[in-house]
Coordinates of N, CA and C in Angstrom, one line a residue:
M1 N 0.9 -1.2 0.1 CA 0.1 0.0 -0.1 C 0.9 1.1 -0.1
L2 N 1.8 1.3 0.9 CA 2.8 2.5 0.9 C 3.7 2.6 -0.2
S3 N 3.8 1.2 -0.8 CA 4.7 1.3 -2.1 C 3.9 2.1 -3.5
E4 N 2.6 2.0 -3.4 CA 1.8 2.5 -4.5 C 1.6 4.2 -4.0
F5 N 1.5 4.3 -3.1 CA 1.6 5.9 -2.2 C 3.0 6.3 -2.9
K6 N 4.2 5.8 -2.4 CA 5.3 6.3 -2.9 C 5.4 6.6 -4.4
K7 N 5.0 5.6 -5.2 CA 4.8 5.8 -6.7 C 4.2 7.0 -7.1
Y8 N 3.0 7.4 -6.4 CA 2.1 8.5 -6.8 C 3.0 9.7 -6.6
L9 N 3.7 9.7 -5.3 CA 4.3 11.1 -4.8 C 5.5 11.2 -5.9
S10 N 6.1 10.1 -6.5 CA 7.1 10.3 -7.2 C 6.8 10.8 -8.6
E11 N 5.6 10.3 -9.1 CA 5.0 10.8 -10.3 C 4.4 12.1 -10.4
S12 N 3.7 12.6 -9.2 CA 2.9 13.6 -9.2 C 3.6 14.7 -8.5
L13 N 4.6 14.6 -7.6 CA 5.4 15.8 -7.2 C 6.9 15.8 -7.8
E14 N 7.4 14.8 -8.2 CA 8.8 14.6 -8.6 C 9.6 14.8 -7.3
L15 N 9.0 14.2 -6.2 CA 9.8 14.5 -5.0 C 11.2 13.4 -5.0
P16 N 12.3 13.8 -4.6 CA 13.4 13.0 -4.2 C 13.1 12.0 -3.2
D17 N 13.7 11.0 -3.1 CA 13.6 9.8 -2.0 C 13.7 10.3 -0.6
Q18 N 14.6 11.1 -0.4 CA 15.0 11.9 0.9 C 13.6 12.7 1.4
E19 N 12.9 13.2 0.4 CA 11.7 13.8 0.8 C 10.5 13.0 1.1
I20 N 10.4 12.0 0.4 CA 9.3 11.0 0.5 C 9.4 10.3 1.7
Q21 N 10.6 10.0 2.2 CA 10.7 9.2 3.5 C 9.9 9.6 4.7
P22 N 10.1 11.1 5.0 CA 9.2 11.5 6.1 C 7.8 11.4 6.0
I23 N 7.3 11.5 4.5 CA 5.7 11.6 4.3 C 5.4 10.2 4.5
L24 N 6.1 9.1 4.3 CA 5.8 7.7 4.3 C 6.0 7.4 6.0
S25 N 7.0 7.8 6.6 CA 7.0 7.3 7.9 C 6.0 7.7 8.9
S26 N 5.1 8.9 8.4 CA 4.1 9.5 9.4 C 2.8 8.8 8.9
A27 N 2.9 8.1 7.8 CA 1.5 7.5 7.1 C 1.1 6.4 7.9
I28 N -0.3 6.3 8.1 CA -1.0 5.3 8.7 C -1.7 4.3 7.7
P29 N -1.1 3.2 7.3 CA -2.0 2.5 6.2 C -3.5 2.0 7.0
R30 N -4.6 1.9 6.1 CA -5.7 1.7 6.8 C -6.3 0.8 5.6
K31 N -7.2 -0.3 6.1 CA -7.9 -1.1 5.0 C -9.5 -1.1 5.6
L32 N -10.3 -0.9 4.7 CA -11.7 -0.8 5.0 C -12.5 -1.7 4.2
R33 N -13.4 -2.5 5.0 CA -14.4 -3.4 4.4 C -15.4 -2.5 3.6
R34 N -16.1 -3.1 2.8 CA -17.3 -2.3 1.9 C -18.3 -1.7 3.2
N35 N -18.7 -0.6 3.1 CA -19.6 0.0 4.1 C -18.9 0.3 5.4
E36 N -17.7 0.1 5.6 CA -17.2 0.5 7.0 C -17.0 1.9 7.0
L37 N -17.3 2.6 8.1 CA -17.1 3.8 8.2 C -15.5 4.3 8.7
L38 N -15.0 5.4 7.9 CA -14.1 5.8 8.3 C -13.9 7.2 9.2
L39 N -15.2 7.8 8.9 CA -15.7 9.1 9.8 C -17.0 9.1 10.1
Q40 N -17.3 9.0 11.4 CA -18.8 8.9 11.7 C -19.3 10.6 12.2
A41 N -20.5 10.7 11.6 CA -21.0 12.2 11.9 C -21.0 12.3 13.5
G42 N -20.8 13.5 13.9 CA -20.6 13.7 15.4 C -19.1 13.5 15.9
D43 N -18.0 12.8 15.1 CA -17.0 12.8 15.6 C -16.0 13.7 14.7
V44 N -15.0 14.1 15.3 CA -13.9 15.1 14.9 C -13.0 14.6 13.7
C45 N -13.1 15.0 12.5 CA -12.3 14.4 11.5 C -10.6 14.9 11.9
R46 N -10.0 13.8 12.3 CA -8.5 14.2 12.7 C -7.4 13.6 11.7
H47 N -7.8 13.1 10.2 CA -6.7 12.7 9.4 C -7.2 13.1 8.0
K48 N -6.1 13.4 7.1 CA -5.9 13.6 6.0 C -5.8 12.4 5.3
V49 N -6.6 12.0 4.2 CA -6.6 10.5 3.6 C -6.4 10.6 2.1
F50 N -5.6 9.6 1.7 CA -5.4 9.3 0.3 C -5.9 8.0 0.1
I51 N -6.6 7.8 -1.0 CA -7.2 6.5 -1.6 C -6.1 5.8 -2.4
V52 N -5.8 4.7 -2.2 CA -4.9 3.9 -2.7 C -5.6 3.1 -3.6
S53 N -6.7 2.5 -3.2 CA -7.6 1.6 -4.1 C -8.9 1.6 -3.5
G54 N -10.0 1.5 -4.2 CA -11.2 1.7 -3.9 C -12.0 3.0 -3.8
I55 N -13.2 3.0 -3.2 CA -13.9 4.2 -3.3 C -14.6 4.6 -2.0
L56 N -14.3 5.9 -1.7 CA -15.1 6.2 -0.5 C -16.1 7.3 -0.8
R57 N -17.3 7.3 0.0 CA -18.2 8.2 -0.2 C -18.2 9.1 1.2
T58 N -18.7 10.3 0.7 CA -19.0 11.2 2.1 C -20.5 11.7 1.9
Y59 N -21.1 11.5 3.0 CA -22.5 11.8 3.0 C -23.2 11.9 4.4
S60 N -24.2 12.4 4.3 CA -25.1 12.7 5.4 C -26.7 11.9 5.2
I61 N -27.3 11.8 6.5 CA -28.5 11.4 6.4 C -29.4 12.2 7.1
S62 N -30.4 12.5 6.2 CA -31.3 13.6 6.5 C -32.3 13.1 7.6
A63 N -33.1 13.6 8.2 CA -34.2 13.6 9.3 C -35.0 12.4 9.0
N64 N -35.5 12.4 7.5 CA -36.4 11.3 7.1 C -35.7 10.1 6.7
G65 N -34.1 10.1 6.7 CA -33.6 8.6 6.4 C -33.1 8.6 5.1
N66 N -33.2 9.9 4.4 CA -32.5 9.8 3.2 C -31.1 10.0 3.3
E67 N -30.4 9.2 2.0 CA -28.8 9.7 2.0 C -28.5 10.7 1.0
H68 N -27.7 11.6 1.4 CA -27.3 12.6 0.5 C -25.7 12.7 0.4
I69 N -25.4 12.0 -0.7 CA -23.8 12.0 -0.9 C -23.2 13.1 -1.6
V70 N -22.3 13.7 -0.8 CA -21.8 15.0 -1.3 C -20.5 14.7 -2.2
Q71 N -19.8 13.7 -1.9 CA -18.6 13.4 -3.1 C -18.6 11.8 -2.8
F72 N -17.7 11.8 -4.1 CA -17.1 10.4 -4.2 C -15.5 10.5 -4.3
S73 N -14.7 9.7 -3.8 CA -13.3 9.7 -3.8 C -12.7 8.5 -3.9
S74 N -12.0 8.6 -5.2 CA -11.3 7.0 -5.6 C -9.7 7.3 -5.6
E75 N -9.2 6.2 -6.4 CA -7.9 6.0 -6.4 C -7.3 7.2 -6.8
K76 N -6.1 7.5 -6.1 CA -5.3 8.6 -6.4 C -5.8 10.0 -6.1
E77 N -7.0 9.9 -5.2 CA -7.5 11.1 -4.7 C -7.4 11.3 -3.2
W78 N -7.5 12.5 -2.6 CA -7.4 12.7 -1.3 C -8.8 13.3 -0.7
T79 N -9.2 13.1 0.4 CA -10.3 13.2 1.2 C -10.4 13.5 2.6
L80 N -11.2 14.3 3.3 CA -11.5 14.4 4.5 C -12.8 15.3 4.7
D81 N -13.4 15.4 5.9 CA -14.2 16.3 6.0 C -13.4 17.9 6.5
I82 N -13.2 18.9 5.8 CA -12.2 19.9 5.6 C -12.6 20.7 7.0
E83 N -14.1 21.0 7.0 CA -14.7 21.9 8.1 C -14.3 21.4 9.6
S84 N -14.6 20.0 9.6 CA -14.3 19.4 10.9 C -12.8 19.5 11.2
Y85 N -12.1 18.8 10.3 CA -10.4 18.9 10.2 C -10.0 20.4 10.7
D86 N -10.2 21.2 10.0 CA -9.6 22.9 10.1 C -10.0 23.2 11.5
L87 N -11.7 23.0 11.9 CA -11.8 23.9 12.9 C -12.0 22.9 14.1
E88 N -11.7 21.6 14.0 CA -11.8 20.6 15.2 C -13.1 20.7 15.8
I89 N -14.4 20.5 14.8 CA -15.6 20.4 15.5 C -16.0 19.1 15.1
P90 N -17.4 18.6 15.6 CA -17.8 17.5 15.3 C -18.5 17.6 13.6
S91 N -18.1 16.3 12.9 CA -18.6 16.4 11.4 C -20.0 16.2 11.5
I92 N -20.5 16.8 10.2 CA -21.9 16.4 10.0 C -21.8 15.5 8.9
V93 N -20.8 14.8 8.4 CA -20.8 13.9 7.5 C -20.3 12.7 7.9
N94 N -20.7 11.6 7.2 CA -19.9 10.3 7.4 C -19.1 10.2 6.1
I95 N -17.8 9.6 6.2 CA -17.2 8.8 5.2 C -17.3 7.2 5.4
A96 N -17.3 6.6 4.2 CA -17.5 5.2 4.3 C -17.1 4.7 3.1
A97 N -16.7 3.4 3.1 CA -16.2 2.7 2.0 C -17.6 2.2 1.1
V98 N -17.5 2.4 -0.2 CA -18.5 1.8 -1.1 C -17.9 0.4 -1.2
E99 N -16.7 0.2 -1.5 CA -16.3 -1.2 -1.8 C -14.8 -1.1 -1.1
P100 N -14.3 -2.4 -0.8 CA -13.1 -2.8 -0.1 C -12.0 -1.8 -0.6
T101 N -11.4 -0.9 0.3 CA -10.7 0.3 0.2 C -9.5 0.3 0.8
E102 N -8.2 0.6 0.3 CA -7.0 0.7 0.8 C -6.8 2.4 1.0
A103 N -6.3 2.6 2.1 CA -6.1 4.3 2.1 C -4.8 4.5 3.2
V104 N -4.3 5.6 2.8 CA -3.3 6.2 3.7 C -3.6 7.4 4.5
L105 N -3.4 7.5 5.9 CA -4.0 8.7 6.6 C -2.6 9.3 7.1
W106 N -2.8 10.6 7.6 CA -1.9 11.5 8.4 C -2.8 12.1 9.4
K107 N -2.3 12.1 10.6 CA -2.7 12.7 11.7 C -2.6 14.3 11.4
K108 N -3.3 15.3 11.9 CA -3.2 16.8 11.4 C -1.8 17.3 11.7
N109 N -1.5 17.1 13.2 CA -0.3 17.7 13.7 C 0.9 17.0 12.7
D110 N 1.1 15.8 12.1 CA 2.1 15.2 11.4 C 1.9 15.8 9.9
F111 N 0.6 16.0 9.5 CA 0.4 16.6 7.8 C 1.2 18.1 7.9
N112 N 0.7 18.7 8.9 CA 1.1 20.4 9.1 C 2.5 20.2 9.1
A113 N 3.2 19.4 9.9 CA 4.7 19.3 10.0 C 5.4 19.1 8.6
L114 N 4.8 18.2 7.8 CA 5.2 18.0 6.7 C 5.0 18.9 5.9
L115 N 3.9 19.7 5.8 CA 3.7 20.8 5.0 C 4.8 22.1 5.1
A116 N 4.9 22.1 6.5 CA 6.0 23.0 6.8 C 7.5 22.7 6.4
S117 N 7.8 21.7 6.3 CA 9.2 21.2 6.0 C 9.2 20.8 4.6
L118 N 8.2 20.6 3.8 CA 8.4 20.3 2.5 C 7.6 21.2 1.6
P119 N 8.4 22.3 1.1 CA 7.7 23.1 -0.1 C 7.0 22.5 -1.1
L120 N 7.4 21.7 -1.8 CA 6.9 21.2 -2.6 C 5.4 20.2 -2.4
L121 N 5.4 19.7 -1.4 CA 4.3 19.3 -0.6 C 3.3 20.3 -0.4
K122 N 3.7 21.4 0.1 CA 2.7 22.3 0.5 C 1.9 22.9 -0.8
K123 N 2.9 23.2 -1.9 CA 2.4 23.7 -3.2 C 1.4 22.8 -3.6
Y124 N 1.9 21.5 -3.8 CA 0.8 20.7 -4.4 C -0.5 20.5 -3.6
S125 N -0.3 20.4 -2.2 CA -1.7 20.5 -1.4 C -2.6 21.7 -1.8
E126 N -2.0 23.0 -1.8 CA -2.7 24.2 -2.2 C -3.3 24.1 -3.7
Q127 N -2.5 23.5 -4.5 CA -3.1 23.2 -5.9 C -4.4 22.5 -6.2
L128 N -4.3 21.2 -5.1 CA -5.1 20.3 -4.8 C -6.4 20.9 -4.4
I129 N -6.4 21.9 -3.1 CA -7.5 22.7 -2.7 C -8.2 23.3 -3.9
S130 N -7.4 24.2 -4.3 CA -7.8 25.1 -5.6 C -8.7 24.5 -6.5
R131 N -8.4 23.2 -7.0 CA -9.1 22.3 -8.1 C -10.1 21.7 -7.3
K132 N -10.2 21.3 -5.9 CA -11.3 20.7 -5.6 C -12.4 22.0 -5.3
I133 N -11.7 23.3 -5.0 CA -13.0 24.4 -4.9 C -13.8 24.6 -6.3
Y134 N -12.8 24.4 -7.5 CA -13.4 24.5 -8.9 C -14.3 23.6 -9.2
E135 N -14.1 22.6 -9.0 CA -15.0 21.2 -9.0 C -16.2 21.5 -8.3
N136 N -16.2 21.7 -7.0 CA -17.1 21.9 -6.2 C -18.3 22.9 -6.6
R137 N -17.5 24.1 -7.3 CA -18.5 25.2 -7.7 C -19.2 24.7 -8.8
Q138 N -18.8 24.1 -9.8 CA -19.3 23.6 -10.9 C -20.1 22.7 -10.7
R139 N -19.9 21.6 -9.6 CA -20.9 20.7 -9.1 C -22.4 21.5 -8.5
L140 N -22.1 22.3 -7.8 CA -23.1 23.1 -7.2 C -23.9 23.8 -8.3
L141 N -23.2 24.4 -9.3 CA -24.0 25.1 -10.4 C -24.8 24.1 -11.0
T142 N -24.4 23.1 -11.4 CA -25.1 21.9 -11.9 C -26.1 21.4 -11.1
A143 N -25.9 21.3 -9.8 CA -27.1 20.5 -8.8 C -28.3 21.8 -9.2
I144 N -27.9 23.0 -8.9 CA -29.0 23.9 -8.9 C -29.8 24.3 -10.2
S145 N -29.1 24.1 -11.3 CA -29.6 24.8 -12.4 C -30.0 23.5 -13.5
A146 N -29.3 22.2 -13.5 CA -29.3 21.3 -14.5 C -30.8 20.7 -14.4
T147 N -31.1 20.1 -15.7 CA -32.2 18.9 -15.5 C -31.5 17.7 -15.1
P148 N -32.4 16.6 -14.5 CA -31.8 15.4 -14.2 C -31.0 14.7 -15.3
E149 N -31.6 14.9 -16.5 CA -30.5 14.3 -17.4 C -29.4 14.9 -17.6
E150 N -29.1 16.2 -17.6 CA -28.0 16.7 -17.5 C -27.1 16.4 -16.5
K151 N -27.7 16.2 -15.3 CA -26.9 16.0 -14.1 C -26.2 14.6 -14.2
Y152 N -27.0 13.8 -14.9 CA -26.6 12.5 -15.1 C -25.4 12.6 -16.3
D153 N -25.6 13.5 -17.2 CA -24.7 13.3 -18.3 C -23.3 13.7 -17.9
D154 N -23.6 14.9 -16.8 CA -22.2 15.5 -16.3 C -21.6 14.4 -15.3
F155 N -22.5 13.8 -14.9 CA -21.8 12.9 -14.0 C -21.1 11.7 -14.9
I156 N -21.4 11.3 -15.8 CA -20.9 10.1 -16.6 C -19.5 10.7 -17.3
R157 N -19.8 12.2 -17.7 CA -18.7 12.8 -18.3 C -17.3 13.1 -17.5
N158 N -17.6 13.2 -16.1 CA -16.8 13.5 -15.3 C -16.2 12.4 -14.3
N159 N -16.9 11.4 -14.3 CA -16.7 10.1 -13.6 C -16.8 8.9 -14.4
P160 N -16.2 8.6 -15.4 CA -16.6 7.6 -16.1 C -16.2 6.3 -15.6
H161 N -14.8 6.4 -14.8 CA -14.3 5.4 -14.1 C -15.3 5.0 -12.8
L162 N -16.3 5.4 -12.6 CA -17.2 5.3 -11.3 C -18.5 4.6 -11.6
V163 N -18.8 4.8 -13.0 CA -20.3 4.4 -13.4 C -20.6 3.2 -13.2
T164 N -19.7 2.3 -13.5 CA -19.9 0.9 -13.4 C -19.4 0.2 -12.0
R165 N -19.0 1.2 -11.3 CA -18.6 0.7 -10.0 C -19.5 1.0 -8.7
L166 N -20.5 1.8 -8.9 CA -21.4 2.3 -8.0 C -22.8 1.9 -8.0
P167 N -23.4 1.6 -6.9 CA -24.8 1.0 -7.1 C -25.6 2.3 -7.5
L168 N -26.8 2.0 -8.3 CA -27.7 3.1 -8.9 C -28.2 4.2 -7.9
H169 N -28.5 3.4 -6.6 CA -29.0 4.3 -5.6 C -28.1 5.3 -5.2
M170 N -26.8 5.1 -5.2 CA -25.8 5.9 -4.6 C -25.6 7.2 -5.8
I171 N -25.8 6.5 -7.0 CA -25.6 7.5 -8.2 C -26.8 8.7 -7.9
A172 N -27.7 8.3 -7.8 CA -28.9 8.9 -7.6 C -29.0 10.0 -6.4
A173 N -28.3 9.3 -5.1 CA -28.2 10.0 -4.0 C -27.1 11.5 -4.3
Y174 N -26.4 11.1 -5.1 CA -25.1 11.8 -5.2 C -25.8 13.1 -6.4
L175 N -26.7 12.8 -7.1 CA -27.1 13.6 -8.1 C -28.5 14.5 -7.5
G176 N -28.8 14.0 -6.3 CA -29.9 14.6 -6.1 C -31.5 14.2 -6.6
I177 N -31.5 12.8 -7.2 CA -32.7 12.6 -7.9 C -33.2 11.3 -7.4
S178 N -34.4 11.0 -7.6 CA -34.7 9.7 -7.2 C -34.3 8.5 -8.1
L179 N -34.3 7.4 -7.5 CA -33.6 6.1 -8.2 C -34.7 6.0 -9.4
K180 N -36.0 6.0 -9.4 CA -36.9 6.0 -10.3 C -36.6 6.9 -11.3
T181 N -36.3 8.2 -11.2 CA -35.7 9.0 -12.3 C -34.7 8.5 -12.7
L182 N -33.7 8.1 -12.3 CA -32.3 7.7 -12.7 C -32.6 6.4 -13.7
T183 N -33.1 5.5 -13.1 CA -33.6 4.1 -14.0 C -34.4 4.9 -15.4
R184 N -35.1 5.9 -15.4 CA -35.9 6.2 -16.3 C -34.8 6.8 -17.4
I185 N -34.0 7.6 -17.0 CA -33.2 8.4 -17.7 C -32.0 7.4 -18.4
R186 N -31.7 6.2 -17.5 CA -30.9 5.4 -18.2 C -31.5 4.7 -19.3
H187 N -32.9 4.3 -18.8 CA -33.7 3.3 -19.8 C -33.8 4.3 -21.1
A188 N -34.1 5.6 -21.3 CA -34.3 6.5 -22.3 C -32.7 6.5 -23.1
Q189 N -31.7 6.5 -22.2 CA -30.3 6.6 -23.1 C -30.3 5.3 -23.9
L190 N -30.5 4.2 -23.6 CA -30.6 2.8 -24.2 C -31.1 3.0 -25.7
Y191 N -32.2 3.9 -25.6 CA -33.1 3.7 -26.9 C -32.7 5.1 -27.8
R192 N -31.8 5.7 -27.3 CA -31.4 6.9 -28.3 C -30.7 6.6 -29.5

């Protein structure tokens, strides 16, 4: 698991081995079973997470029991509940494995020390945050202005690697549409 992450660092950041070693030495490898929680709503998010393999979903459960999925994170992506992590307050979301998942975690103090001592990692981290802000803004605009068909088309275009790996009810929960509507859209696409 750590060797996969080391390869990612070498390719993405072009870090020399002597700078990769401190990142690896503070890493906590973690394997999650399908549906296992990495973070439970009400707990404080204390780790940055890199997904080596598998898929994590970030979601909340409404008062009426409906699941609302905020994001999916898969291989070579980072995730956390940023508000809970930064402010050290209880999370309002859960993070759970959609499928068996291997991840690497860092405690907040350890990761902050790495950012302070490794300028390339800090710069890369800032670029990832900016990219995620742009993606979230586009997702929000799509969510409030697109038709269900446009939302699904956008999902397929931006996440082709996830379409066959996710249950339809999770895609529907992510898009904010009913499973019945999603089934109708997919059926209509087959006959286009």
